[in-house]
Amino acid sequence: MFTLFWTDALIFLLLIMVALFTWYARRKEHLRSPWRRVGRSRAAMSTMVILLAYVAIGLLDSVHFRPTLDRDGEAKSLVYSNEAISAFDWLASDLMGRAEKTYSAPFATHLYSKETVQLPDGTQKRMYPKLEYGGAHLAGPGEKAGDIIAGSLRGGVKGLLVWIAAVAVFCTVWGRRHGRSPGRAVALITSNQTEFRWRATLITLGVLFVLMWISTELSAKYHVFGTDKVGEDVFYQTLKSIRTGLMIGTLTTLVMLPFALILGIMAGYLGGWIDDVIQYLYTTLNSIPGVLLIAAAILMLQVYLNNNSEEFASVAERADLRLLFLCLILGITSWTGLCRYLRAESLKLREIDYVEAARSLGVGQPTIMFRHLLPNVMHIVLITVVLDFSGLVLAEAILSYVQIGVDPTMNSWGNMINSARLEMAREPIVWWSLLAAFVFMFVLVLSANLFSDTVRDAFDPRLRGVE
């Protein structure tokens, strides 16, 4: 049975908004031209592939349903589970269900710490117990290195074959669209003689395919990033945390944009006492420490959740509400910067000839702001949103680290780092949870920053004539 969480509904709404903006931008040359410039950047095209891979995982993890538990033979009715799972959980069911007893290192076949084990002869011995799932197919410890190499080669070959098939399909479609044969299309893309940097895109896609299939091959037999304190697979936790990071970065934008757009344009165009009130509002909001405001809001929400736990059918719904509330608070506290930019731009645009002409012809103020000002400030909105995305992803990690972020039961990089803080203090040190969260968050933030740099340069009016 399909289940729609609040954050799922908002992310689908955001996808609709992106689709509408894409449709609008394709009809406007002043918006198409900067995006063509983005497509001519190798760094932008490569990082776009990485970002789309993260988005694909996040979207799969945003499609929730309640699985069927049993069938009533008489009534022919279906019985559904109380806990909702996502499409990603269904695809990664092997990773989700292979829990060990406690800590184990990456690619380990035994637990990370010694335990007292009862031997068949009745004696007890301190030793490292064998894992139930990780490396269980091996006959002896000497086979592990060869098996990992063989699994990596199998995964790499599968990834290459899928990539070659994808490249063949792309070159065929691209060649037909541009009146070229598939062979000629391959030659043009290989020599980088296309308008967009498809060679860099396809190379990055090939690397992702190879890594994805190697990870799939190895994770079926080993715990690639080890296990945590309760034996859950860290690789699975890291992939599940992608949705949380993307939700914070995107849904906060959805909350922030209406405040920034409406108030910023009104302040710049209308001026007078309206401008004074809006400036006073965002100046006052900026004077309040953001962390304290977020902490107070989260604590108030936590009191409500504790007093009304019967209103939530599952733990996931409770955690989803806290994630939504965190996005709302971050959006309410982060719209002031964009509002300032839009106010300054609107002050300049209201003196332009076509705005004065519309005003002299009796066009209403709401129409002028919507039809003449809003389209001409969208480049500032786009630049700000893309640049703020990586900062919001890092903000989630920091807030969860200080325990005022997402629910502790929800997978997030911040929660992984917070738990790793305690694990780093034990002996022997458990380092892999921190490393896994760091690597995935680093790749996402770096890709977002490199892509945003290109977008900023492409939409900067001072650089539009510079190639």
Short mmCIF file of C-alpha atoms in Angstrom, two decimals:
data_model
loop_
_atom_site.label_atom_id
_atom_site.label_comp_id
_atom_site.label_asym_id
_atom_site.label_seq_id
_atom_site.Cartn_x
_atom_site.Cartn_y
_atom_site.Cartn_z
CA MET A 1 0.00 0.00 0.00
CA PHE A 2 1.49 3.32 -1.13
CA THR A 3 2.24 5.71 1.75
CA LEU A 4 2.94 9.42 1.29
CA PHE A 5 4.99 11.17 3.95
CA TRP A 6 4.97 14.95 4.25
CA THR A 7 8.55 15.22 3.02
CA ASP A 8 7.76 12.92 0.09
CA ALA A 9 4.89 15.18 -0.99
CA LEU A 10 7.07 18.27 -0.76
CA ILE A 11 9.93 16.72 -2.72
CA PHE A 12 7.52 15.72 -5.49
CA LEU A 13 6.15 19.28 -5.45
CA LEU A 14 9.70 20.55 -5.83
CA LEU A 15 10.23 18.23 -8.81
CA ILE A 16 7.12 19.68 -10.44
CA MET A 17 8.46 23.20 -9.87
CA VAL A 18 11.81 22.24 -11.43
CA ALA A 19 10.01 20.73 -14.42
CA LEU A 20 7.93 23.89 -14.87
CA PHE A 21 11.02 26.09 -14.62
CA THR A 22 12.78 23.90 -17.20
CA TRP A 23 9.82 24.24 -19.54
CA TYR A 24 9.81 28.01 -19.02
CA ALA A 25 13.59 28.34 -19.44
CA ARG A 26 13.55 26.45 -22.76
CA ARG A 27 11.32 29.20 -24.19
CA LYS A 28 13.54 32.08 -23.01
CA GLU A 29 16.86 32.69 -24.71
CA HIS A 30 18.25 34.70 -21.78
CA LEU A 31 17.84 31.55 -19.62
CA ARG A 32 18.85 28.99 -22.26
CA SER A 33 22.10 30.75 -23.07
CA PRO A 34 23.63 30.50 -19.55
CA TRP A 35 22.67 26.81 -19.32
CA ARG A 36 24.41 26.17 -22.64
CA ARG A 37 27.48 27.72 -21.10
CA VAL A 38 27.15 25.36 -18.14
CA GLY A 39 26.98 22.45 -20.59
CA ARG A 40 30.27 23.53 -22.15
CA SER A 41 32.09 23.06 -18.84
CA ARG A 42 33.68 19.66 -18.24
CA ALA A 43 33.58 20.13 -14.47
CA ALA A 44 29.89 21.05 -14.52
CA MET A 45 28.88 18.09 -16.69
CA SER A 46 30.90 15.63 -14.62
CA THR A 47 29.61 16.88 -11.29
CA MET A 48 26.06 16.96 -12.66
CA VAL A 49 26.26 13.20 -13.25
CA ILE A 50 27.39 12.67 -9.65
CA LEU A 51 24.62 14.90 -8.31
CA LEU A 52 22.02 13.07 -10.40
CA ALA A 53 23.24 9.77 -8.95
CA TYR A 54 22.66 11.13 -5.44
CA VAL A 55 19.24 12.45 -6.50
CA ALA A 56 18.27 9.06 -7.96
CA ILE A 57 19.03 7.32 -4.66
CA GLY A 58 17.18 10.03 -2.74
CA LEU A 59 14.09 9.72 -4.95
CA LEU A 60 14.06 5.92 -4.63
CA ASP A 61 14.18 6.39 -0.87
CA SER A 62 11.24 8.83 -1.06
CA VAL A 63 8.75 6.36 -2.54
CA HIS A 64 7.25 4.66 0.54
CA PHE A 65 4.81 1.80 0.83
CA ARG A 66 3.61 -0.67 3.45
CA PRO A 67 4.48 -4.24 2.45
CA THR A 68 1.95 -7.03 2.59
CA LEU A 69 2.27 -9.30 5.61
CA ASP A 70 -0.46 -11.91 5.13
CA ARG A 71 -3.66 -12.71 3.27
CA ASP A 72 -6.94 -13.56 4.94
CA GLY A 73 -8.21 -16.70 3.22
CA GLU A 74 -11.88 -16.00 3.84
CA ALA A 75 -12.21 -12.27 3.34
CA LYS A 76 -9.50 -12.13 0.68
CA SER A 77 -8.20 -8.98 2.36
CA LEU A 78 -4.60 -7.91 2.54
CA VAL A 79 -2.83 -7.25 5.81
CA TYR A 80 -0.21 -4.52 5.64
CA SER A 81 2.75 -3.83 7.87
CA ASN A 82 2.65 -0.89 10.27
CA GLU A 83 6.14 0.18 9.20
CA ALA A 84 6.56 1.77 5.80
CA ILE A 85 9.61 0.98 3.69
CA SER A 86 10.93 2.74 0.63
CA ALA A 87 11.67 1.51 -2.87
CA PHE A 88 15.35 1.75 -2.00
CA ASP A 89 14.81 -0.45 1.07
CA TRP A 90 13.14 -3.02 -1.16
CA LEU A 91 16.03 -2.97 -3.64
CA ALA A 92 18.62 -3.13 -0.84
CA SER A 93 16.73 -5.67 1.26
CA ASP A 94 19.81 -7.92 1.45
CA LEU A 95 21.85 -5.13 3.06
CA MET A 96 19.02 -4.15 5.39
CA GLY A 97 18.40 -7.68 6.67
CA ARG A 98 21.98 -8.85 7.20
CA ALA A 99 22.63 -7.64 10.73
CA GLU A 100 25.56 -8.95 12.75
CA LYS A 101 25.94 -9.05 16.51
CA THR A 102 28.05 -5.90 16.90
CA TYR A 103 31.06 -4.09 15.39
CA SER A 104 32.97 -5.56 12.46
CA ALA A 105 35.58 -3.87 10.30
CA PRO A 106 35.19 -3.35 6.52
CA PHE A 107 35.43 -6.67 4.62
CA ALA A 108 35.92 -8.51 7.92
CA THR A 109 34.94 -12.14 8.48
CA HIS A 110 35.04 -11.94 12.31
CA LEU A 111 33.80 -9.49 14.93
CA TYR A 112 36.02 -6.56 15.81
CA SER A 113 36.40 -7.38 19.52
CA LYS A 114 36.99 -10.62 21.40
CA GLU A 115 34.22 -12.45 23.19
CA THR A 116 34.05 -15.49 25.42
CA VAL A 117 32.99 -18.41 23.24
CA GLN A 118 31.79 -21.81 24.40
CA LEU A 119 33.81 -24.50 22.60
CA PRO A 120 32.34 -27.93 21.66
CA ASP A 121 34.34 -29.64 24.43
CA GLY A 122 32.67 -27.41 27.05
CA THR A 123 35.64 -25.10 27.65
CA GLN A 124 35.52 -21.35 27.18
CA LYS A 125 37.96 -19.25 25.18
CA ARG A 126 38.42 -15.56 24.38
CA MET A 127 38.38 -15.21 20.59
CA TYR A 128 36.97 -13.25 17.65
CA PRO A 129 33.63 -14.89 16.71
CA LYS A 130 32.94 -15.47 13.03
CA LEU A 131 30.37 -13.21 11.38
CA GLU A 132 27.02 -14.67 10.45
CA TYR A 133 26.89 -13.04 6.98
CA GLY A 134 30.16 -11.25 6.19
CA GLY A 135 32.46 -13.69 4.40
CA ALA A 136 30.33 -16.64 5.48
CA HIS A 137 30.87 -18.34 2.10
CA LEU A 138 34.65 -18.56 2.62
CA ALA A 139 36.16 -21.88 3.68
CA GLY A 140 39.17 -20.19 5.29
CA PRO A 141 40.63 -16.74 5.98
CA GLY A 142 43.26 -17.17 3.28
CA GLU A 143 40.62 -17.03 0.55
CA LYS A 144 39.37 -13.53 1.39
CA ALA A 145 41.88 -11.46 -0.63
CA GLY A 146 41.42 -13.52 -3.77
CA ASP A 147 37.64 -13.50 -3.40
CA ILE A 148 37.54 -9.70 -3.01
CA ILE A 149 39.72 -9.26 -6.11
CA ALA A 150 37.60 -11.70 -8.10
CA GLY A 151 34.38 -9.97 -6.98
CA SER A 152 35.80 -6.57 -7.89
CA LEU A 153 36.75 -7.81 -11.35
CA ARG A 154 33.32 -9.33 -11.92
CA GLY A 155 31.63 -6.11 -10.80
CA GLY A 156 33.96 -3.99 -12.91
CA VAL A 157 33.28 -6.06 -16.03
CA LYS A 158 29.51 -5.86 -15.48
CA GLY A 159 29.73 -2.12 -14.97
CA LEU A 160 31.78 -1.69 -18.16
CA LEU A 161 29.32 -3.77 -20.19
CA VAL A 162 26.36 -1.73 -18.95
CA TRP A 163 28.28 1.49 -19.63
CA ILE A 164 29.15 0.39 -23.18
CA ALA A 165 25.49 -0.38 -23.82
CA ALA A 166 24.46 3.01 -22.40
CA VAL A 167 27.07 4.81 -24.55
CA ALA A 168 25.87 2.96 -27.66
CA VAL A 169 22.27 3.97 -27.02
CA PHE A 170 23.24 7.57 -26.30
CA CYS A 171 25.42 7.90 -29.41
CA THR A 172 22.66 6.43 -31.57
CA VAL A 173 20.02 8.80 -30.21
CA TRP A 174 22.36 11.81 -30.33
CA GLY A 175 23.45 10.97 -33.88
CA ARG A 176 19.86 10.69 -35.15
CA ARG A 177 18.95 13.98 -33.53
CA HIS A 178 21.89 15.75 -35.19
CA GLY A 179 21.80 13.89 -38.52
CA ARG A 180 24.92 11.82 -37.84
CA SER A 181 25.59 8.11 -38.02
CA PRO A 182 26.38 6.30 -34.74
CA GLY A 183 30.01 5.91 -35.79
CA ARG A 184 30.34 9.60 -36.62
CA ALA A 185 28.62 10.50 -33.34
CA VAL A 186 31.16 8.40 -31.42
CA ALA A 187 34.02 10.15 -33.24
CA LEU A 188 32.64 13.63 -32.53
CA ILE A 189 32.00 12.88 -28.85
CA THR A 190 35.40 11.22 -28.41
CA SER A 191 37.22 14.16 -29.99
CA ASN A 192 35.17 16.62 -27.90
CA GLN A 193 33.76 18.35 -31.00
CA THR A 194 30.24 18.70 -29.61
CA GLU A 195 28.53 21.74 -28.13
CA PHE A 196 28.23 20.10 -24.72
CA ARG A 197 31.03 18.18 -23.04
CA TRP A 198 29.50 14.72 -23.50
CA ARG A 199 32.88 13.00 -23.31
CA ALA A 200 33.43 14.09 -19.71
CA THR A 201 29.82 13.17 -18.92
CA LEU A 202 30.14 9.65 -20.31
CA ILE A 203 33.52 9.05 -18.64
CA THR A 204 32.10 10.07 -15.26
CA LEU A 205 29.07 7.87 -15.90
CA GLY A 206 31.38 4.96 -16.67
CA VAL A 207 33.30 5.44 -13.42
CA LEU A 208 30.01 5.51 -11.49
CA PHE A 209 28.75 2.35 -13.21
CA VAL A 210 31.96 0.48 -12.42
CA LEU A 211 31.96 1.58 -8.78
CA MET A 212 28.25 0.81 -8.43
CA TRP A 213 28.56 -2.72 -9.78
CA ILE A 214 31.71 -3.43 -7.76
CA SER A 215 29.91 -2.24 -4.62
CA THR A 216 26.87 -4.37 -5.47
CA GLU A 217 29.01 -7.44 -6.09
CA LEU A 218 31.04 -7.08 -2.90
CA SER A 219 28.20 -5.98 -0.62
CA ALA A 220 26.34 -9.21 -1.40
CA LYS A 221 29.05 -11.17 0.43
CA TYR A 222 30.80 -8.67 2.72
CA HIS A 223 30.10 -5.60 4.79
CA VAL A 224 31.94 -3.09 2.59
CA PHE A 225 32.06 -0.37 5.29
CA GLY A 226 31.74 -2.72 8.25
CA THR A 227 28.95 -2.75 10.83
CA ASP A 228 28.02 -0.48 13.74
CA LYS A 229 27.38 -1.15 17.42
CA VAL A 230 24.12 -3.06 16.82
CA GLY A 231 25.49 -4.90 13.80
CA GLU A 232 23.77 -2.89 11.04
CA ASP A 233 25.58 -2.48 7.74
CA VAL A 234 27.31 0.93 7.59
CA PHE A 235 27.23 0.99 3.78
CA TYR A 236 23.43 0.72 3.89
CA GLN A 237 23.23 3.47 6.54
CA THR A 238 25.39 5.76 4.42
CA LEU A 239 23.21 5.28 1.33
CA LYS A 240 20.06 5.85 3.40
CA SER A 241 21.55 9.10 4.73
CA ILE A 242 21.62 10.54 1.20
CA ARG A 243 17.87 11.22 1.31
CA THR A 244 18.17 13.14 4.57
CA GLY A 245 20.96 15.35 3.22
CA LEU A 246 19.08 16.06 0.00
CA MET A 247 15.85 16.78 1.87
CA ILE A 248 17.55 19.35 4.07
CA GLY A 249 19.19 20.99 1.06
CA THR A 250 16.10 21.07 -1.15
CA LEU A 251 13.05 21.35 1.09
CA THR A 252 14.63 24.22 3.00
CA THR A 253 14.85 25.99 -0.35
CA LEU A 254 11.15 25.34 -0.96
CA VAL A 255 10.33 27.00 2.38
CA MET A 256 12.76 29.87 1.92
CA LEU A 257 11.86 30.97 -1.61
CA PRO A 258 8.34 32.38 -0.99
CA PHE A 259 9.56 34.57 1.88
CA ALA A 260 12.61 35.82 -0.01
CA LEU A 261 10.85 36.38 -3.35
CA ILE A 262 7.74 38.14 -2.09
CA LEU A 263 9.34 40.28 0.61
CA GLY A 264 12.50 41.08 -1.38
CA ILE A 265 10.65 42.27 -4.50
CA MET A 266 8.05 44.16 -2.46
CA ALA A 267 10.73 45.94 -0.44
CA GLY A 268 12.70 46.96 -3.51
CA TYR A 269 9.80 47.99 -5.76
CA LEU A 270 7.27 49.49 -3.35
CA GLY A 271 9.74 51.20 -1.02
CA GLY A 272 8.47 53.54 1.69
CA TRP A 273 7.16 52.13 4.94
CA ILE A 274 6.84 48.64 3.42
CA ASP A 275 10.57 48.64 2.73
CA ASP A 276 11.26 49.84 6.28
CA VAL A 277 9.11 47.11 7.84
CA ILE A 278 10.71 44.33 5.76
CA GLN A 279 14.23 45.59 6.48
CA TYR A 280 13.41 45.74 10.19
CA LEU A 281 12.01 42.20 10.01
CA TYR A 282 15.06 40.53 8.46
CA THR A 283 17.49 42.64 10.49
CA THR A 284 15.77 41.53 13.70
CA LEU A 285 15.74 37.90 12.56
CA ASN A 286 19.44 38.05 11.74
CA SER A 287 20.21 39.34 15.22
CA ILE A 288 18.87 36.12 16.80
CA PRO A 289 21.48 33.32 16.92
CA GLY A 290 20.25 30.72 14.46
CA VAL A 291 21.43 27.71 16.47
CA LEU A 292 19.52 28.86 19.56
CA LEU A 293 16.34 29.42 17.54
CA ILE A 294 16.62 25.98 15.95
CA ALA A 295 17.35 24.32 19.30
CA ALA A 296 14.33 25.98 20.93
CA ALA A 297 12.04 24.96 18.08
CA ILE A 298 13.27 21.36 18.04
CA LEU A 299 12.89 21.04 21.80
CA MET A 300 9.31 22.37 21.60
CA LEU A 301 8.56 19.86 18.87
CA GLN A 302 10.09 17.06 20.89
CA VAL A 303 7.78 17.86 23.82
CA TYR A 304 4.79 17.67 21.45
CA LEU A 305 5.96 14.35 20.00
CA ASN A 306 6.45 12.84 23.44
CA ASN A 307 3.00 13.95 24.63
CA ASN A 308 1.17 12.83 21.47
CA SER A 309 3.00 9.67 20.45
CA GLU A 310 -0.32 7.86 19.82
CA GLU A 311 -0.99 10.12 16.80
CA PHE A 312 1.81 8.51 14.81
CA ALA A 313 1.34 5.07 13.28
CA SER A 314 5.06 4.35 13.07
CA VAL A 315 8.45 5.60 14.15
CA ALA A 316 9.18 6.62 10.55
CA GLU A 317 6.23 9.04 10.50
CA ARG A 318 7.39 10.59 13.74
CA ALA A 319 10.93 11.02 12.41
CA ASP A 320 9.56 12.42 9.14
CA LEU A 321 7.64 15.12 11.00
CA ARG A 322 10.79 16.17 12.84
CA LEU A 323 12.69 16.33 9.53
CA LEU A 324 9.93 18.48 8.04
CA PHE A 325 9.95 20.78 11.06
CA LEU A 326 13.74 21.12 10.83
CA CYS A 327 13.42 22.12 7.16
CA LEU A 328 10.80 24.71 8.10
CA ILE A 329 13.00 26.23 10.80
CA LEU A 330 16.06 26.31 8.54
CA GLY A 331 13.98 27.90 5.77
CA ILE A 332 12.53 30.55 8.07
CA THR A 333 16.00 31.49 9.36
CA SER A 334 17.83 31.44 5.99
CA TRP A 335 15.68 33.59 3.67
CA THR A 336 17.15 36.89 4.78
CA GLY A 337 20.28 36.79 2.61
CA LEU A 338 18.40 36.17 -0.63
CA CYS A 339 15.82 38.79 0.38
CA ARG A 340 18.58 41.41 0.61
CA TYR A 341 19.87 40.53 -2.87
CA LEU A 342 16.38 40.68 -4.40
CA ARG A 343 15.62 44.00 -2.70
CA ALA A 344 18.80 45.54 -4.13
CA GLU A 345 18.06 44.19 -7.63
CA SER A 346 14.45 45.37 -7.50
CA LEU A 347 15.60 48.87 -6.52
CA LYS A 348 17.59 48.94 -9.75
CA LEU A 349 14.95 47.33 -11.97
CA ARG A 350 12.11 49.66 -10.92
CA GLU A 351 13.96 52.55 -12.60
CA ILE A 352 14.37 50.72 -15.93
CA ASP A 353 12.48 52.13 -18.92
CA TYR A 354 10.08 49.23 -19.53
CA VAL A 355 9.01 49.23 -15.86
CA GLU A 356 8.38 52.99 -15.93
CA ALA A 357 6.49 52.60 -19.21
CA ALA A 358 4.26 49.89 -17.72
CA ARG A 359 3.65 52.07 -14.68
CA SER A 360 2.75 55.10 -16.82
CA LEU A 361 0.29 52.96 -18.83
CA GLY A 362 -1.58 52.12 -15.63
CA VAL A 363 -0.42 48.53 -15.19
CA GLY A 364 -1.07 47.38 -11.63
CA GLN A 365 1.78 46.97 -9.17
CA PRO A 366 1.23 43.21 -8.64
CA THR A 367 1.35 42.68 -12.42
CA ILE A 368 4.57 44.69 -12.76
CA MET A 369 6.24 42.77 -9.96
CA PHE A 370 5.15 39.38 -11.30
CA ARG A 371 5.61 39.98 -15.03
CA HIS A 372 8.55 42.39 -15.22
CA LEU A 373 10.57 42.05 -12.00
CA LEU A 374 10.28 38.36 -11.10
CA PRO A 375 11.66 36.95 -14.40
CA ASN A 376 14.60 39.36 -14.24
CA VAL A 377 15.70 38.33 -10.76
CA MET A 378 15.50 34.57 -11.34
CA HIS A 379 19.21 34.35 -12.13
CA ILE A 380 19.97 35.67 -8.63
CA VAL A 381 17.54 33.15 -7.13
CA LEU A 382 19.13 30.28 -9.03
CA ILE A 383 22.68 31.26 -8.10
CA THR A 384 21.81 31.66 -4.41
CA VAL A 385 19.87 28.39 -4.21
CA VAL A 386 22.67 26.36 -5.80
CA LEU A 387 25.34 27.98 -3.62
CA ASP A 388 23.33 27.48 -0.41
CA PHE A 389 22.68 23.79 -1.05
CA SER A 390 26.06 22.53 0.16
CA GLY A 391 25.89 24.78 3.23
CA LEU A 392 22.53 23.30 4.20
CA VAL A 393 23.85 19.73 3.82
CA LEU A 394 26.70 20.58 6.18
CA ALA A 395 24.27 22.32 8.54
CA GLU A 396 22.31 19.07 8.94
CA ALA A 397 25.47 17.21 9.89
CA ILE A 398 26.42 19.86 12.44
CA LEU A 399 22.94 20.10 13.98
CA SER A 400 22.61 16.32 14.25
CA TYR A 401 26.07 16.18 15.78
CA VAL A 402 24.93 18.49 18.59
CA GLN A 403 21.68 16.48 18.83
CA ILE A 404 19.27 19.18 17.68
CA GLY A 405 18.95 17.91 14.12
CA VAL A 406 16.95 15.04 12.69
CA ASP A 407 15.45 12.27 14.81
CA PRO A 408 18.07 9.85 16.22
CA THR A 409 16.21 6.95 14.60
CA MET A 410 16.59 8.48 11.12
CA ASN A 411 19.64 7.68 9.03
CA SER A 412 21.74 10.78 8.46
CA TRP A 413 25.40 11.63 8.13
CA GLY A 414 25.12 13.84 11.20
CA ASN A 415 23.82 10.96 13.32
CA MET A 416 26.57 8.71 11.97
CA ILE A 417 29.21 11.29 12.91
CA ASN A 418 27.62 11.76 16.32
CA SER A 419 27.74 8.01 17.04
CA ALA A 420 31.27 7.82 15.64
CA ARG A 421 32.34 10.43 18.20
CA LEU A 422 31.77 7.90 20.96
CA GLU A 423 33.22 5.03 18.93
CA MET A 424 36.48 6.89 18.33
CA ALA A 425 37.05 6.97 22.11
CA ARG A 426 36.90 3.19 22.56
CA GLU A 427 39.72 0.71 22.23
CA PRO A 428 40.18 -0.54 19.57
CA ILE A 429 39.01 2.51 17.61
CA VAL A 430 35.94 2.11 15.38
CA TRP A 431 36.77 4.46 12.51
CA TRP A 432 34.74 3.25 9.54
CA SER A 433 31.40 4.93 10.37
CA LEU A 434 33.07 8.34 10.44
CA LEU A 435 35.00 7.59 7.24
CA ALA A 436 31.92 6.41 5.34
CA ALA A 437 29.88 9.47 6.32
CA PHE A 438 32.79 11.78 5.52
CA VAL A 439 33.43 10.30 2.05
CA PHE A 440 29.81 10.42 0.87
CA MET A 441 29.20 13.89 2.32
CA PHE A 442 32.50 15.19 0.91
CA VAL A 443 31.69 13.95 -2.60
CA LEU A 444 28.21 15.50 -2.50
CA VAL A 445 29.36 18.87 -1.14
CA LEU A 446 32.37 19.05 -3.48
CA SER A 447 30.23 18.22 -6.51
CA ALA A 448 27.62 20.78 -5.49
CA ASN A 449 30.29 23.47 -5.00
CA LEU A 450 31.97 22.81 -8.35
CA PHE A 451 28.63 22.79 -10.14
CA SER A 452 27.48 25.96 -8.38
CA ASP A 453 30.70 27.77 -9.33
CA THR A 454 29.98 27.11 -13.01
CA VAL A 455 26.33 28.13 -12.64
CA ARG A 456 27.35 31.33 -10.88
CA ASP A 457 29.82 32.24 -13.63
CA ALA A 458 27.32 31.38 -16.38
CA PHE A 459 24.56 33.56 -14.93
CA ASP A 460 26.82 36.46 -13.91
CA PRO A 461 25.98 39.34 -16.30
CA ARG A 462 29.57 40.59 -16.10
CA LEU A 463 30.88 37.29 -17.53
CA ARG A 464 28.25 36.46 -20.13
CA GLY A 465 30.36 37.77 -22.96
CA VAL A 466 33.51 36.03 -21.77
CA GLU A 467 34.19 32.50 -23.10
#
